[in-house]
Coordinates of C-alpha atoms in Angstrom, one line a residue:
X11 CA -101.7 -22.7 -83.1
X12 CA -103.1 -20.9 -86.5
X13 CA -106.5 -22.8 -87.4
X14 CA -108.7 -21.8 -89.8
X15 CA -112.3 -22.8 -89.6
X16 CA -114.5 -23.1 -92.4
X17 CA -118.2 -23.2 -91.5
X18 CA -120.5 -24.5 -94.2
X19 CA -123.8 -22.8 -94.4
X20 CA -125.7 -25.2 -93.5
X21 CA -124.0 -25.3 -90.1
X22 CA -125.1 -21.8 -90.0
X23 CA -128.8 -22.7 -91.0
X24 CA -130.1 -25.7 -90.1
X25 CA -131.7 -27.7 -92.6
X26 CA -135.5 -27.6 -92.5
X27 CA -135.5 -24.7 -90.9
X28 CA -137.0 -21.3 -92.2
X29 CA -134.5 -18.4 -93.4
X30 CA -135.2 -16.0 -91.0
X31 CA -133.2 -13.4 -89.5
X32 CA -134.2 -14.4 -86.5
X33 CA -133.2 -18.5 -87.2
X34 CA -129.8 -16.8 -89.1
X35 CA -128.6 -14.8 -85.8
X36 CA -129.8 -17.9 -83.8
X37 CA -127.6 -20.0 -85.5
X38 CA -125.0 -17.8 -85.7
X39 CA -124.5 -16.8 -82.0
X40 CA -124.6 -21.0 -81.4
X41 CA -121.7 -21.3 -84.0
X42 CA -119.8 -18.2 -82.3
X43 CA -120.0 -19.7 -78.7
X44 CA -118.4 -22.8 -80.3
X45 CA -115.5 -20.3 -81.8
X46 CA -115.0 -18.6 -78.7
X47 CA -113.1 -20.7 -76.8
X48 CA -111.0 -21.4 -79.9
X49 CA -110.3 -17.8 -80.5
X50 CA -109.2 -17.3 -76.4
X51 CA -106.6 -20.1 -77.3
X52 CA -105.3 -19.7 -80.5
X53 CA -105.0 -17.4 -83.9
X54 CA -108.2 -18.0 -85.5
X55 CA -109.4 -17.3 -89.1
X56 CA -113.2 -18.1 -90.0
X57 CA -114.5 -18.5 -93.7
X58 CA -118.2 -19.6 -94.0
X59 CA -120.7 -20.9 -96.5
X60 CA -123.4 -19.3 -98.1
X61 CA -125.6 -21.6 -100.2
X62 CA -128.7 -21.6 -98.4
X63 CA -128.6 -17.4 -97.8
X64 CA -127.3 -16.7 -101.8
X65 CA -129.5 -19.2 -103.3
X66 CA -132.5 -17.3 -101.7
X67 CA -131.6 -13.7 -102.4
X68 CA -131.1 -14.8 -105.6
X69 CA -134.9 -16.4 -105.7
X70 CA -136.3 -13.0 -104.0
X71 CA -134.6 -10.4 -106.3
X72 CA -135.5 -12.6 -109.6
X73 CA -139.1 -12.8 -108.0
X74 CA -139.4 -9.0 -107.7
X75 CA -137.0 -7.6 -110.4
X76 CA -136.6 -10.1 -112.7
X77 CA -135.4 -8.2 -115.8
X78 CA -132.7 -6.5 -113.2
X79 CA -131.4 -9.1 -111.5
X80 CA -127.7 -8.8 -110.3
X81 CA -125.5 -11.5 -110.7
X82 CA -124.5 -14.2 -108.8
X83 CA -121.1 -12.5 -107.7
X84 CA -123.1 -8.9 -106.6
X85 CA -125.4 -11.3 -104.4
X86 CA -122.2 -13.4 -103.2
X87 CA -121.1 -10.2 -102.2
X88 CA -124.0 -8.8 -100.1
X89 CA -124.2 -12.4 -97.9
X90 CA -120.5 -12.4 -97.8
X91 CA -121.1 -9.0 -95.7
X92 CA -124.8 -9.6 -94.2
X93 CA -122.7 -12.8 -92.5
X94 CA -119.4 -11.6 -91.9
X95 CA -120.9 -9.2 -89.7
X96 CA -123.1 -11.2 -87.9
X97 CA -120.1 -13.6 -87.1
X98 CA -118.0 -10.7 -86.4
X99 CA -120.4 -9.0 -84.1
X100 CA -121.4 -12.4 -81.9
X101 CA -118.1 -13.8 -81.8
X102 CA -117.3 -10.0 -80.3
X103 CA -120.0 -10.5 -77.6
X104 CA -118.8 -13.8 -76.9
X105 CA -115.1 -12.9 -76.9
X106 CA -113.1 -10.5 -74.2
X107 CA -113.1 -6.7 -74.4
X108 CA -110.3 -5.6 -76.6
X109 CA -110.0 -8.2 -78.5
X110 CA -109.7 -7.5 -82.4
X111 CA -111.7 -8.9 -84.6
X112 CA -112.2 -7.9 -88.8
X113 CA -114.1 -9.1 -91.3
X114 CA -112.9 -8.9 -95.1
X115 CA -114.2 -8.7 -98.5
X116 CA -112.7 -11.3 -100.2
X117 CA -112.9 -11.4 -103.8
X118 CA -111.0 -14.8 -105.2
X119 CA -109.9 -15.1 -108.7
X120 CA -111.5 -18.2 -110.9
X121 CA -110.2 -20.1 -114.6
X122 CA -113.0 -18.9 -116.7
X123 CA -112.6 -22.2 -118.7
X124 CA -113.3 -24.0 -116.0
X125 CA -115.4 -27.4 -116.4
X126 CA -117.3 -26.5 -113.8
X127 CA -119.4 -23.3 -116.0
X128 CA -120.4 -26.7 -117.9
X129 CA -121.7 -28.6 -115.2
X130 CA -123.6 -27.1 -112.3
X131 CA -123.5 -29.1 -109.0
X132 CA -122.9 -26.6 -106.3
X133 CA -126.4 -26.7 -104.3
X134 CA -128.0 -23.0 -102.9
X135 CA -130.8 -21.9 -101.6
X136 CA -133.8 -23.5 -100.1
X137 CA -135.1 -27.6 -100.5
X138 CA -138.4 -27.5 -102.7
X139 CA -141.0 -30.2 -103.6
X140 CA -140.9 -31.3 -106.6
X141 CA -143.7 -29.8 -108.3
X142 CA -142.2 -26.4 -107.1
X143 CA -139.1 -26.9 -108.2
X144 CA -140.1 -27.7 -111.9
X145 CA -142.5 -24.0 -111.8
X146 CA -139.4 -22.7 -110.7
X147 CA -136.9 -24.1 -113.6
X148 CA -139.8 -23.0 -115.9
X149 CA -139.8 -19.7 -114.7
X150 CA -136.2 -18.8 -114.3
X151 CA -134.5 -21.1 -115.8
X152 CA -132.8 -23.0 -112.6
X153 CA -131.2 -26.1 -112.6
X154 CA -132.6 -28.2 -109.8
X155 CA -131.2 -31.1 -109.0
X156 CA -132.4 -33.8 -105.9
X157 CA -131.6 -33.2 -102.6
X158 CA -133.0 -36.4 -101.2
X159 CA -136.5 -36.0 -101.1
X160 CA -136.2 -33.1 -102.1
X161 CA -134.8 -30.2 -104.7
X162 CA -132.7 -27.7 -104.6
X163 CA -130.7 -25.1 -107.6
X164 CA -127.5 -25.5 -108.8
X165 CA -124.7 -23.8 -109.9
X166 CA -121.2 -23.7 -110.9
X167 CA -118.8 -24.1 -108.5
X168 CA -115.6 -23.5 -109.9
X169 CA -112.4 -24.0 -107.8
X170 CA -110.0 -20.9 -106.7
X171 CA -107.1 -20.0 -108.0
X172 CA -106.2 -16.7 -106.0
X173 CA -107.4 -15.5 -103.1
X174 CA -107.1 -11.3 -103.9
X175 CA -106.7 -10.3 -100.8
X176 CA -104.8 -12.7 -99.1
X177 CA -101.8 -9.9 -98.2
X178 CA -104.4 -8.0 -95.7
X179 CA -105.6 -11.0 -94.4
X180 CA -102.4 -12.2 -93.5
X181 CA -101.2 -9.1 -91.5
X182 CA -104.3 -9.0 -89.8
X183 CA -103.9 -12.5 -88.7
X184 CA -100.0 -11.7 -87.4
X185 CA -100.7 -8.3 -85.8
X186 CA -103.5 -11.0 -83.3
X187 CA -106.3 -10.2 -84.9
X188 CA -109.7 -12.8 -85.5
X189 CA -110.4 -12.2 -89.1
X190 CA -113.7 -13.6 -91.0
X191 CA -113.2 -13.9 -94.5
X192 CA -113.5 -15.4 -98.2
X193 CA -117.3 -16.2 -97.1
X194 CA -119.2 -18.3 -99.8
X195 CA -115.7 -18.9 -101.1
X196 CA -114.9 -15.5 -102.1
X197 CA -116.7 -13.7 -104.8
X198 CA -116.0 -14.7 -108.0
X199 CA -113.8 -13.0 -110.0
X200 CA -112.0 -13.3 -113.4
X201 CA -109.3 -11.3 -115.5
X202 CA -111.0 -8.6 -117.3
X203 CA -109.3 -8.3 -121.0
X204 CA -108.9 -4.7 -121.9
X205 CA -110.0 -3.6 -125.5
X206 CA -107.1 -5.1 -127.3
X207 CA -107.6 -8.2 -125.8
X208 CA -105.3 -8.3 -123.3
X209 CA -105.3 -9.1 -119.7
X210 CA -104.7 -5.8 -117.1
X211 CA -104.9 -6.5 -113.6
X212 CA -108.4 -5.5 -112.9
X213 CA -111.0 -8.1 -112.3
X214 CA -114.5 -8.7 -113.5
X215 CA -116.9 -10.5 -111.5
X216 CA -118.7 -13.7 -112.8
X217 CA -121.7 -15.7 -112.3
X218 CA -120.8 -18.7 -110.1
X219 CA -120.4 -19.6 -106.7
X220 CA -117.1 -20.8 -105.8
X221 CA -115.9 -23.9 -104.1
X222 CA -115.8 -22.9 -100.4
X223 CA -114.3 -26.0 -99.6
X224 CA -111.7 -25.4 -101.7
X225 CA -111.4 -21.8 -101.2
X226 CA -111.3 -22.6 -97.6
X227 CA -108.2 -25.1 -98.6
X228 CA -106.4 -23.1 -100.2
X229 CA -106.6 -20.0 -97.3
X230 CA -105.8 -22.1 -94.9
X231 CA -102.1 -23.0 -97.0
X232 CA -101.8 -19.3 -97.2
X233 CA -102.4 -18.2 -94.2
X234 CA -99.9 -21.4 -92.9
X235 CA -102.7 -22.8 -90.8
X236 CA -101.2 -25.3 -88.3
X237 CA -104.8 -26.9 -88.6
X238 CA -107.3 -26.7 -91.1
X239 CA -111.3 -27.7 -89.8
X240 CA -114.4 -27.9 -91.8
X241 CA -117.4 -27.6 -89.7
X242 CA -120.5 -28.8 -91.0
X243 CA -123.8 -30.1 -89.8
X244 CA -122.5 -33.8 -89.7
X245 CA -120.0 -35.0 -87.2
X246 CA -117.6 -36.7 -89.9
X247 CA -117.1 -38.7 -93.0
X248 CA -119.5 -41.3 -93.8
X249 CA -118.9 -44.1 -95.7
X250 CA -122.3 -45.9 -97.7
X251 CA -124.2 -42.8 -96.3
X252 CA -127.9 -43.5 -96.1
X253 CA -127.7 -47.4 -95.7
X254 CA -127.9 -49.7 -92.7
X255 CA -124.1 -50.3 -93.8
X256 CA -122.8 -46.5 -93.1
X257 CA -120.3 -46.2 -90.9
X258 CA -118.3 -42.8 -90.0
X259 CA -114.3 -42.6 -90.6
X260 CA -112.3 -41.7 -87.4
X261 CA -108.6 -41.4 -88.6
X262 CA -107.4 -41.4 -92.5
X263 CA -104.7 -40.6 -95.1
X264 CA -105.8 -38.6 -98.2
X265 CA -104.3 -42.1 -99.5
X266 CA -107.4 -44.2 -98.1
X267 CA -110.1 -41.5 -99.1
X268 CA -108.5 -41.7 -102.5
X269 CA -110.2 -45.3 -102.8
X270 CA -113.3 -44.1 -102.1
X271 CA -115.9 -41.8 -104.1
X272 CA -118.1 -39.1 -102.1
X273 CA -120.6 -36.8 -103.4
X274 CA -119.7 -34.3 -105.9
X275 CA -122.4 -31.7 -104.7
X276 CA -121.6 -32.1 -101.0
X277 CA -119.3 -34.8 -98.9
X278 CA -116.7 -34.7 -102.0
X279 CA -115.3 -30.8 -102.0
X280 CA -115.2 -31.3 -98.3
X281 CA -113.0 -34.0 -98.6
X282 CA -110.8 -33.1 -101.9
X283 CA -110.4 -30.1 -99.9
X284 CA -109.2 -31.5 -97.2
X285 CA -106.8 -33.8 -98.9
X286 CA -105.4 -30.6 -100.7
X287 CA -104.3 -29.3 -97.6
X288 CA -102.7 -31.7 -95.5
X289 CA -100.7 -33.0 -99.3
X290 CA -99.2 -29.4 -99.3
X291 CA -98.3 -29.0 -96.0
X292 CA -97.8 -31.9 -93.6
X293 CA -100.3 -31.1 -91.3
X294 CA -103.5 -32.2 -90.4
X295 CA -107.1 -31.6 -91.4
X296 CA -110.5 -32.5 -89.9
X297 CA -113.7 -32.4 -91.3
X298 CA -116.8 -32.7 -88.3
X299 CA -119.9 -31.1 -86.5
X300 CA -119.7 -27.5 -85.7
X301 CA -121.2 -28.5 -81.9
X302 CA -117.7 -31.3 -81.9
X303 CA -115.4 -28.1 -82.4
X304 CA -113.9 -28.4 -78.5
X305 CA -113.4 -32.2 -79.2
X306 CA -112.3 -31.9 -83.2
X307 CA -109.6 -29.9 -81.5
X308 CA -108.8 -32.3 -78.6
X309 CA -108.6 -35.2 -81.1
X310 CA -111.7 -37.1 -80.3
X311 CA -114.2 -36.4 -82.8
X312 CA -114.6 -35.5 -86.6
X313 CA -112.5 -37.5 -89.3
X314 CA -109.2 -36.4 -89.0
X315 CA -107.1 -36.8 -92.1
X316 CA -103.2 -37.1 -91.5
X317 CA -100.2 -37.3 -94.0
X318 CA -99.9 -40.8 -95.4
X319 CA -95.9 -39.9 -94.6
X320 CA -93.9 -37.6 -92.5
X321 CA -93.9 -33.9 -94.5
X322 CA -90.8 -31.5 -94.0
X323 CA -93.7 -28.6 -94.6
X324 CA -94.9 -29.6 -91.1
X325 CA -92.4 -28.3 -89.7
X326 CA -90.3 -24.6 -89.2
X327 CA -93.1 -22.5 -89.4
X328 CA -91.7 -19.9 -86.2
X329 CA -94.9 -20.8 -83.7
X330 CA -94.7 -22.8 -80.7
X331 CA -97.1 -25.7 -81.8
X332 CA -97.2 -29.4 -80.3
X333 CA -97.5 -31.2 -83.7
X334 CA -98.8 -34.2 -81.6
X335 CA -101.7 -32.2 -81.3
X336 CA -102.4 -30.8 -84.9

């Protein structure tokens, strides 16, 4: 099978815990040794969060050099590689000798009207107290919004409409190889107008983070994933999260989560995203615990989301898969 597994950062850094390159690698190698197996078995593309690593760079390089700051996109960019290589060098360690592996800058292209520019929601960085997060939106001009107890920033999050360099990623996915890519969702990028006003091909970066979730959706259609996971640090779906009536969602149609609302800053992409996916193509998606990845795959864990009907896209795709299995 092709599966593409999207790891949300806060798989890759637990929450509570401090941002450390020591807790980071940690987390990382756990997360890899998970992949492994997956990788020995089957053609394997990895995207990955970065809210909690972005949101923090972002903090440090505003603390230090405030009036130079680089945008959201140029810091998307350096944790897109600063994790793609950790990935790509533990999942190397964990994985045969010759196997290939390749990470790739991924810049995806974004609607510059989007709604999203209007209304933050996309949580990064660190959880603050409250008084702390009010001396921070004073100082800099955050958002903050609660995280439970807590705070944390916001930002936009618009949703993907290209994925630049999904060509590349593509061969290097036929030709065997592991690829890591469209971390954070891709950096985000929009047309750039040239000085008559009209569109060329180059692109401008722009300051957002994009939907990973969605990003991650929409790779996994272009790549033509047999199976499309979300790993995360919550073993499924919850419905009336946080009460004594919550109760986790085994097997679904995008039809039954349709009558259902989920968190727009967290549970919600996951599942929208997931819902885009098995729409286009037929197949199945499955949203779960990164540490569940052996049993997402065997069936027995995460919230699986099937076609609400038989899809002809599930089909004739030239790879010996067992679709009772995807």
């Amino acid at each position: 099978m092709r599966i593409v597994v999207a790891l949300g950062g806060n798989a890759l850094l637990r929450r509570g815990e401090p941002m450390t390159p020591a807790a980071q690698r940690r987390n990382v190698r756990r997360a890899c040794e998970a992949l492994a197996p997956v990788a020995r078995e089957h053609e394997l593309v990895v995207s990955h969060g970065n809210g909690p690593q972005v949101g923090l760079l972002a903090l440090q390089v505003h603390a230090y050099q405030p009036e130079t700051a680089p945008p959201l996109d140029v810091l998307g960019a350096a944790t897109e590689g600063t994790i793609g290589y950790l990935i790509e060098q533990e999942l190397r360690n964990a994985l045969p000798p010759g196997t290939e592996l390749a990470t790739v800058l991924t810049m995806t292209e974004v609607d510059p009207g989007d709604p999203a520019f209007d209304h933050p929601t996309k949580p990064v960085g660190p959880i603050y107290e409250p008084e702390e997060a009010v001396r921070l939106a004073a100082m800099s001009g955050f958002v903050m919004r609660p995280d439970g107890e807590h705070f944390r920033r916001v930002v936009a999050s618009p949703a993907p409409k290209r994925i630049v360099e999904i060509r590349p990623i593509t061969w290097l996915v036929e030709r065997g190889c592991v690829v890591i890519c469209a971390g954070g969702g891709g950096i985000p990028t929009v047309p750039a107008p040239d000085p008559d006003g009209h569109t060329r091909h180059a692109l401008a970066g722009v300051e957002a983070v994009v939907d990973k979730d969605l990003t991650g959706s929409l790779l996994a259609r272009e790549v033509d994933a047999d199976l499309f996971v979300m790993a995360t640090d919550v073993d499924g779906v919850y419905l009336d999260w946080g009460t004594p009536r919550q109760r986790r969602l085994g097997e679904v149609t995008p039809a039954e989560l349709a009558r259902h609302r989920f968190p727009a800053g967290t549970m919600g992409p996951k599942v929208d995203a997931a819902c885009r996916f098995v729409e286009a193509t037929g197949r199945r998606a499955v949203i779960g615990a990164l540490d569940d990845l052996a049993g997402i795959l065997a069936g027995t864990h995460g919230t699986r989301i099937r076609p609400d009907a038989p899809c002809v896209a599930a089909v004739g795709t030239g790879r010996d898969v067992d679709l009772s299995e995807v």
